[in-house]
Coordinates of C-alpha atoms and ligand atoms in Angstrom, one line a residue:
X1 CA -0.1 -0.1 0.3
X2 CA 0.8 3.7 -0.6
X3 CA 3.4 2.9 -3.3
X4 CA 4.4 6.3 -5.7
X5 CA 1.9 5.2 -8.0
X6 CA -0.9 4.6 -6.1
X7 CA -1.0 7.3 -4.6
X8 CA -0.4 9.6 -7.5
X9 CA -3.2 7.8 -8.8
X10 CA -5.3 8.8 -5.9
X11 CA -4.0 12.6 -6.5
X12 CA -5.5 12.4 -9.7
X13 CA -8.9 11.0 -8.4
X14 CA -8.8 13.9 -5.7
X15 CA -7.9 16.8 -8.6
X16 CA -10.8 15.7 -10.5
X17 CA -13.3 14.5 -7.3
X18 CA -13.1 19.0 -6.7
X19 CA -13.6 19.1 -10.6
X20 CA -16.4 17.2 -10.7
X21 CA -18.0 18.5 -7.4
X22 CA -17.7 21.7 -8.8
X23 CA -19.1 21.2 -12.1
X24 CA -22.3 19.4 -10.8
X25 CA -22.7 22.5 -8.9
X26 CA -22.7 24.7 -11.8
X27 CA -24.8 22.1 -13.5
X28 CA -27.6 22.5 -10.4
X29 CA -27.3 25.8 -9.9
X30 CA -28.1 26.0 -14.0
X31 CA -30.9 23.9 -13.6
X32 CA -32.3 26.2 -10.7
X33 CA -32.1 29.0 -13.7
X34 CA -29.3 30.8 -11.4
X35 CA -27.0 31.5 -14.7
X36 CA -24.7 33.6 -12.8
X37 CA -23.8 31.1 -10.1
X38 CA -23.7 28.5 -12.9
X39 CA -20.6 30.6 -14.4
X40 CA -18.8 31.3 -11.2
X41 CA -18.6 27.4 -10.7
X42 CA -18.1 26.2 -14.4
X43 CA -14.7 29.1 -14.0
X44 CA -13.7 27.8 -10.6
X45 CA -13.7 24.1 -12.1
X46 CA -12.0 25.5 -15.3
X47 CA -9.3 27.0 -13.6
X48 CA -8.6 23.6 -11.3
X49 CA -8.5 21.9 -14.5
X50 CA -5.4 24.0 -15.8
X51 CA -3.2 23.4 -13.2
X52 CA -0.2 21.5 -14.0
X53 CA -0.5 19.2 -11.3
X54 CA -2.4 17.4 -9.0
X55 CA -3.4 20.1 -5.6
X56 CA -2.2 18.1 -2.3
X57 CA -3.3 21.2 0.0
X58 CA -4.7 24.4 -0.1
X59 CA -2.3 26.6 -0.1
X60 CA -1.3 25.8 -4.0
X61 CA -4.5 27.7 -4.5
X62 CA -3.4 30.7 -3.2
X63 CA -3.6 33.9 -5.6
X64 CA -5.8 31.6 -8.3
X65 CA -8.5 33.4 -10.0
X66 CA -12.0 32.5 -9.7
X67 CA -12.2 30.7 -6.9
X68 CA -14.4 31.6 -4.8
X69 CA -15.2 31.3 -0.9
X70 CA -17.8 28.7 -1.5
X71 CA -15.5 26.9 -4.1
X72 CA -12.6 26.9 -2.1
X73 CA -14.7 25.3 0.7
X74 CA -15.8 22.4 -1.7
X75 CA -12.5 21.7 -2.7
X76 CA -11.2 22.1 0.9
X77 CA -14.0 19.0 2.0
X78 CA -13.0 17.1 -1.5
X79 CA -9.3 16.9 -0.2
X80 CA -10.0 16.5 3.6
X81 CA -12.4 14.0 3.1
X82 CA -12.7 12.8 -0.2
X83 CA -16.3 14.2 -1.4
X84 CA -17.9 17.2 -1.0
X85 CA -21.1 16.9 1.5
X86 CA -22.6 19.5 0.0
X87 CA -22.3 17.8 -3.2
X88 CA -22.9 14.5 -2.6
X89 CA -26.4 15.5 -0.1
X90 CA -27.5 18.2 -3.4
X91 CA -26.8 14.5 -5.7
X92 CA -29.4 12.6 -3.3
X93 CA -31.9 15.0 -3.4
X94 CA -35.2 15.0 -4.8
X95 CA -35.2 18.7 -6.2
X96 CA -31.9 18.1 -8.2
X97 CA -33.1 14.5 -9.6
X98 CA -36.2 15.6 -10.5
X99 CA -34.3 19.4 -12.5
X100 CA -32.2 16.6 -14.1
X101 CA -34.9 13.9 -15.6
X102 CA -37.3 17.1 -16.7
X103 CA -34.8 18.8 -18.1
X104 CA -33.6 16.2 -19.6
X105 CA -36.6 16.1 -22.0
X106 CA -35.5 18.5 -25.2
X107 CA -37.3 21.7 -24.9
X108 CA -37.9 21.5 -21.4
X109 CA -35.6 24.2 -19.8
X110 CA -35.1 25.4 -16.3
X111 CA -38.1 27.8 -15.5
X112 CA -40.9 24.9 -16.8
X113 CA -38.5 22.4 -15.0
X114 CA -38.8 24.4 -12.1
X115 CA -42.4 24.9 -12.2
X116 CA -43.7 21.3 -13.2
X117 CA -41.5 20.3 -9.9
X118 CA -44.0 22.9 -7.8
X119 CA -47.1 21.4 -9.0
X120 CA -45.8 18.1 -7.5
X121 CA -44.4 15.9 -11.5
X122 CA -41.0 14.8 -10.3
X123 CA -40.7 11.9 -13.2
X124 CA -41.3 11.2 -16.5
X125 CA -44.2 8.8 -15.9
X126 CA -45.9 11.5 -13.8
X127 CA -45.6 14.0 -16.4
X128 CA -47.1 12.5 -19.2
X129 CA -49.6 11.5 -16.7
X130 CA -50.3 14.9 -15.9
X131 CA -52.5 16.0 -18.1
X132 CA -50.0 19.4 -19.3
X133 CA -50.3 19.6 -23.4
X134 CA -46.7 20.0 -23.7
X135 CA -45.6 21.9 -27.4
X136 CA -44.1 19.9 -30.6
X137 CA -40.6 19.4 -29.0
X138 CA -41.5 18.9 -25.7
X139 CA -43.4 15.6 -27.5
X140 CA -40.8 14.8 -29.3
X141 CA -38.1 15.1 -26.8
X142 CA -40.5 13.2 -24.4
X143 CA -40.7 10.1 -27.2
X144 CA -37.0 10.1 -27.8
X145 CA -36.2 10.2 -24.3
X146 CA -33.6 7.7 -24.4
X147 CA -32.2 8.3 -27.2
X148 CA -31.6 11.6 -26.5
X149 CA -29.7 11.4 -23.1
X150 CA -27.5 8.5 -24.8
X151 CA -24.1 10.7 -26.0
X152 CA -23.4 11.2 -29.5
X153 CA -20.2 9.8 -31.0
X154 CA -17.8 10.5 -33.2
X155 CA -18.5 8.0 -35.8
X156 CA -22.2 9.1 -35.3
X157 CA -20.9 12.6 -36.0
X158 CA -19.6 11.7 -39.0
X159 CA -22.0 9.6 -40.6
X160 CA -24.1 12.9 -40.2
X161 CA -22.0 14.9 -41.5
X162 CA -21.7 12.4 -44.7
X163 CA -25.9 13.0 -44.5
X164 CA -25.8 16.3 -44.7
X165 CA -23.0 17.2 -47.0
X166 CA -25.1 14.9 -49.6
X167 CA -28.1 17.3 -49.3
X168 CA -26.3 20.2 -49.1
X169 CA -24.2 19.1 -52.3
X170 CA -27.2 18.3 -54.0
X171 CA -29.2 21.2 -53.6
X172 CA -26.3 23.6 -53.6
X173 CA -23.2 22.8 -55.7
X174 CA -20.4 24.8 -54.2
X175 CA -21.9 24.6 -51.0
X176 CA -19.8 24.3 -47.9
X177 CA -20.7 22.0 -44.8
X178 CA -18.7 22.7 -41.6
X179 CA -18.8 20.4 -38.5
X180 CA -18.7 22.8 -35.1
X181 CA -19.3 22.4 -31.8
X182 CA -17.6 19.6 -29.6
X183 CA -17.0 17.7 -31.9
X184 CA -14.7 20.5 -33.8
X185 CA -13.0 20.7 -30.8
X186 CA -12.0 17.1 -30.8
X187 CA -14.5 15.7 -28.8
X188 CA -15.0 12.2 -28.8
X189 CA -18.7 12.2 -27.5
X190 CA -21.3 15.3 -27.5
X191 CA -24.7 15.7 -26.6
X192 CA -25.6 16.5 -30.3
X193 CA -24.2 17.1 -33.9
X194 CA -23.7 21.0 -34.9
X195 CA -23.4 22.4 -38.3
X196 CA -22.5 25.6 -40.1
X197 CA -23.1 26.3 -43.5
X198 CA -22.4 28.7 -46.1
X199 CA -21.6 29.4 -49.7
X200 CA -18.4 31.0 -51.1
X201 CA -21.2 33.3 -53.2
X202 CA -22.1 35.8 -50.7
X203 CA -26.3 35.9 -50.9
X204 CA -26.4 32.2 -52.3
X205 CA -27.1 30.7 -49.7
X206 CA -30.2 32.6 -48.7
X207 CA -33.1 29.7 -49.2
X208 CA -30.7 27.2 -48.6
X209 CA -32.6 25.6 -45.5
X210 CA -35.4 25.1 -46.5
X211 CA -34.3 23.5 -49.0
X212 CA -32.3 21.2 -47.5
X213 CA -34.9 20.7 -44.5
X214 CA -37.5 19.3 -47.2
X215 CA -35.3 17.3 -48.8
X216 CA -34.2 15.6 -45.4
X217 CA -38.4 15.7 -44.2
X218 CA -38.6 13.8 -47.9
X219 CA -36.5 11.4 -47.1
X220 CA -37.2 10.4 -43.4
X221 CA -34.2 11.6 -42.1
X222 CA -36.1 14.1 -39.7
X223 CA -38.2 13.1 -36.6
X224 CA -38.6 16.2 -35.7
X225 CA -37.5 20.2 -36.7
X226 CA -37.7 23.9 -36.6
X227 CA -36.4 26.2 -38.3
X228 CA -36.2 29.9 -37.4
X229 CA -35.2 32.2 -40.0
X230 CA -32.2 34.7 -40.2
X231 CA -33.3 38.0 -38.4
X232 CA -29.7 39.6 -38.2
X233 CA -29.4 43.1 -39.9
X234 CA -25.6 45.0 -39.3
X235 CA -28.2 48.3 -39.1
X236 CA -30.3 47.3 -36.4
X237 CA -28.6 45.7 -34.5
X238 CA -26.9 48.5 -32.4
X239 CA -22.8 47.1 -32.0
X240 CA -22.6 49.0 -28.4
X241 CA -25.2 46.0 -26.8
X242 CA -23.4 43.7 -25.2
X243 CA -23.2 41.0 -27.3
X244 CA -25.6 38.0 -26.7
X245 CA -25.3 34.0 -26.4
X246 CA -28.2 33.9 -28.8
X247 CA -27.2 34.7 -32.6
X248 CA -29.3 35.8 -35.3
X249 CA -28.8 33.2 -38.1
X250 CA -31.3 31.2 -40.0
X251 CA -31.0 27.7 -37.7
X252 CA -32.6 24.3 -37.7
X253 CA -32.9 22.4 -34.2
X254 CA -33.7 19.3 -35.4
X255 CA -33.8 15.3 -34.1
X256 CA -32.2 12.9 -36.8
X257 CA -33.5 9.5 -37.3
X258 CA -29.8 8.0 -37.4
X259 CA -30.1 4.4 -39.1
X260 CA -28.0 2.2 -36.7
X261 CA -25.2 0.6 -38.7
X262 CA -25.3 4.5 -40.1
X263 CA -21.2 4.7 -39.8
X264 CA -20.6 1.9 -42.1
X265 CA -23.4 2.6 -44.7
X266 CA -22.8 6.0 -44.6
X267 CA -19.2 5.2 -46.1
X268 CA -20.3 2.9 -48.1
X269 CA -22.7 5.4 -49.7
X270 CA -20.1 7.9 -49.8
X271 CA -18.2 6.0 -52.8
X272 CA -21.7 6.4 -54.9
X273 CA -22.2 9.1 -57.0
X274 CA -25.8 10.3 -56.1
X275 CA -27.2 12.7 -58.5
X276 CA -29.9 15.0 -57.6
X277 CA -32.3 13.3 -59.8
X278 CA -31.9 10.2 -58.3
X279 CA -33.1 11.9 -55.0
X280 CA -36.2 14.2 -56.7
X281 CA -37.3 10.4 -57.6
X282 CA -37.1 9.3 -53.7
X283 CA -35.2 5.7 -54.7
X284 CA -31.7 6.6 -53.9
X285 CA -29.4 4.5 -51.9
X286 CA -30.3 6.3 -48.7
X287 CA -34.3 5.8 -49.4
X288 CA -34.0 2.1 -50.6
X289 CA -31.8 1.4 -47.5
X290 CA -34.4 3.6 -45.4
X291 CA -37.0 1.2 -46.5
X292 CA -35.1 -2.2 -45.8
X293 CA -34.4 -1.0 -42.3
X294 CA -38.5 -0.4 -41.4
X295 CA -38.9 -3.5 -43.0
X296 CA -36.5 -5.5 -40.8
X297 CA -38.2 -4.5 -37.5
X298 CA -41.7 -5.8 -39.0
X299 CA -41.1 -9.2 -38.0
X300 CA -43.6 -12.1 -36.8
X301 CA -44.8 -10.7 -33.2
X302 CA -44.2 -7.1 -34.0
X303 CA -41.8 -6.9 -31.2
X304 CA -39.5 -4.0 -32.0
X305 CA -37.5 -4.8 -28.9
X306 CA -34.4 -3.4 -30.7
X307 CA -34.9 -0.9 -33.3
X308 CA -32.7 -0.4 -36.1
X309 CA -32.2 3.4 -35.8
X310 CA -31.5 5.7 -32.9
X311 CA -32.6 9.4 -32.6
X312 CA -30.1 12.6 -32.4
X313 CA -29.9 15.9 -31.9
X314 CA -28.8 17.8 -34.6
X315 CA -28.2 21.9 -35.4
X316 CA -28.3 23.4 -38.5
X317 CA -26.6 26.6 -39.1
X318 CA -26.8 28.7 -41.7
X319 CA -24.2 31.8 -42.6
X320 CA -23.5 34.4 -45.4
X321 CA -19.8 33.9 -46.3
X322 CA -19.1 37.4 -45.1
X323 CA -19.9 36.2 -41.5
X324 CA -18.3 32.7 -42.0
X325 CA -15.6 33.1 -39.3
X326 CA -17.4 35.0 -37.0
X327 CA -19.8 32.1 -36.8
X328 CA -17.5 29.0 -36.8
X329 CA -15.5 30.8 -34.2
X330 CA -19.0 31.4 -32.0
X331 CA -20.3 27.6 -32.9
X332 CA -17.3 26.0 -32.0
X333 CA -17.7 26.8 -28.4
X334 CA -16.9 26.1 -25.7
X335 CA -19.6 28.1 -24.2
X336 CA -17.4 29.0 -21.3
X337 CA -14.5 29.6 -23.7
X338 CA -16.8 32.0 -25.6
X339 CA -17.9 33.9 -23.0
X340 CA -14.4 34.4 -21.9
X341 CA -13.3 35.4 -25.3
X342 CA -15.9 38.1 -25.6
X343 CA -15.1 39.6 -22.7
X344 CA -11.6 39.8 -23.6
X345 CA -12.8 41.9 -26.8
X346 CA -14.9 43.9 -24.5
X347 CA -12.7 44.6 -21.3
X348 CA -9.4 44.8 -23.1
X349 CA -9.9 45.7 -26.9
X350 CA -13.2 47.9 -26.4
X351 CA -14.2 46.1 -29.4
X352 CA -18.2 43.9 -29.7
X353 CA -17.2 40.2 -30.1
X354 CA -20.1 38.1 -31.8
X355 CA -21.0 34.5 -34.1
X356 CA -21.9 37.4 -36.8
X357 CA -19.3 40.4 -36.7
X358 CA -16.5 42.3 -34.7
X359 CA -16.8 45.7 -34.0
X360 CA -14.2 48.4 -32.7
X361 CA -16.3 51.0 -30.0
X362 CA -12.7 53.2 -30.5
X363 CA -12.7 53.2 -34.2
X364 CA -16.8 52.6 -34.6
X365 CA -16.4 50.1 -37.5
X366 CA -16.6 46.5 -38.0
X367 CA -13.3 44.6 -38.4
X368 CA -13.4 42.0 -41.5
X369 CA -11.8 38.6 -41.0
X370 CA -12.1 35.6 -43.4
X371 CA -10.4 33.2 -41.2
X372 CA -11.0 32.7 -37.4
X373 CA -7.1 33.4 -37.2
X374 CA -7.9 36.8 -38.4
X375 CA -10.6 37.2 -35.6
X376 CA -7.5 36.3 -33.3
X377 CA -5.0 39.0 -34.5
X378 CA -8.3 41.4 -34.5
X379 CA -8.6 40.8 -30.5
X380 CA -4.4 41.0 -30.1
X381 CA -4.2 36.9 -28.9
X382 CA -2.4 34.4 -30.4
X383 CA -4.6 32.0 -32.4
X384 CA -6.1 29.1 -29.9
X385 CA -7.0 25.8 -31.9
X386 CA -10.2 24.3 -31.6
X387 CA -9.0 21.6 -29.0
X388 CA -7.4 23.9 -27.0
X389 CA -11.3 25.3 -26.4
X390 CA -12.5 23.0 -24.1
X391 CA -12.3 25.0 -20.7
Ligands
LIG401 P1 -22.6 19.3 -26.6 O1 -23.1 19.5 -27.8 O2 -20.9 17.9 -26.8 O3 -22.5 19.0 -25.2 O4 -21.0 20.5 -26.8 P2 -21.2 21.9 -27.5 O5 -21.2 21.4 -29.2 O6 -19.8 22.3 -27.1 O7 -22.5 22.2 -27.4 P3 -23.6 23.1 -28.1 O8 -24.9 23.2 -27.0 O9 -23.9 22.6 -29.0 O10 -23.1 24.6 -28.5 C1 -22.0 25.0 -29.5 C2 -21.9 26.0 -29.4 O11 -22.9 27.0 -30.6 C3 -22.0 26.8 -28.2 O12 -20.2 27.0 -27.9 C4 -22.5 28.2 -28.3 C5 -22.8 28.1 -30.0 N1 -23.9 28.9 -29.9 C6 -23.8 30.0 -30.8 N2 -25.4 30.5 -30.7 C7 -26.0 30.0 -30.0 C8 -27.1 29.5 -30.3 O13 -27.9 30.0 -30.0 N3 -27.8 29.1 -29.0 C9 -26.8 27.9 -29.0 N4 -27.2 25.7 -27.7 N5 -25.1 27.4 -29.0 C10 -24.8 28.7 -29.6 O14 -22.9 30.6 -31.4
LIG402 MN1 -22.5 20.5 -29.4
LIG403 MN1 -25.9 22.5 -30.3

């Protein structure tokens, strides 16, 4: 006992245990609609993550930023007792468990969940029997609850990318699809798959989303979708306003129906030249496969114990090429990274950064950029590659 290797392992565990505890407190704050507290705990967790070596004593934390009284108390508890009592009891609380289950339904936010809990709804069963009228998103969320709460793998993301690329190429040749979000940061798992679509010729992207969505819908790829039109106008979007996390690109929040053997199948499909006419006739390879999938489940007895597809959340965003660099930067995340970058822009450079543009408040003009590198240069920062934006 107590060999070098073991104690290092133990230290590593403590190290990530305090990170986990802080992340859980952040999550609980977010679920409880206390975003300010959420950000504070996220920052504290990020600071712990950034430390070069495991923490063995509280003195090592002296002088570090973002570690408030509360966070320090939690870290001390973990260091001394192996776990934070506050976090352990929170995890066991009825309130936290209910918040977690209810906000796990796509389309249900912290406010709605809290309202339901006040009415005594703590489980999906109670929600289903409550007589509440759910909106379309929530209905889909409830219906595909298990699938949507299962992480999306890199292979699944790639399979969906192949489908999206194919659709986009067939409805607008020359348009470009970029995988953004966590997968662009090199994560191996995600809660959804994010795509940004643009066309090298400004204006060509107009009308693209509705065509893409119609095609996907006609091929049975969508279990749910809600498209929001682009509402960004440079003239009415005062750069003086604090840049918000929400942007105004045309976007489609969707739930894909992904065939389970999609990663393999998509690879095969990739080799086939699928032309648009074939798609329009609705007898492309995709369609045929889709059909054979649905036939497979109609086995005698009608038991559907292993369905051959799963539901996956997919975000599609369309950006004009002039805003593309800003959109990629904004949609690559992480959310905390974006927040810090915007704070830097505002506080250190007197600039307003959004997913649409960068505005120099002193020069009173927009700064153009055609790559992420140029945006970092405008901000006087060294380029930070996506894989280092996971904070
Ligand atoms: P995950 O899906 O694996 O959980 O992680 P993620 O990919 O980093 O998170 P995400 O929720 O999919 O968001 C991806 C990025 O998109 C995130 O850094 C923030 C950015 N983003 C915008 N505008 C908006 C918006 O209006 N809503 C959301 N949810 N994200 C937005 O630029
Ligand atoms: Mn994502
Ligand atoms: Mn997303």
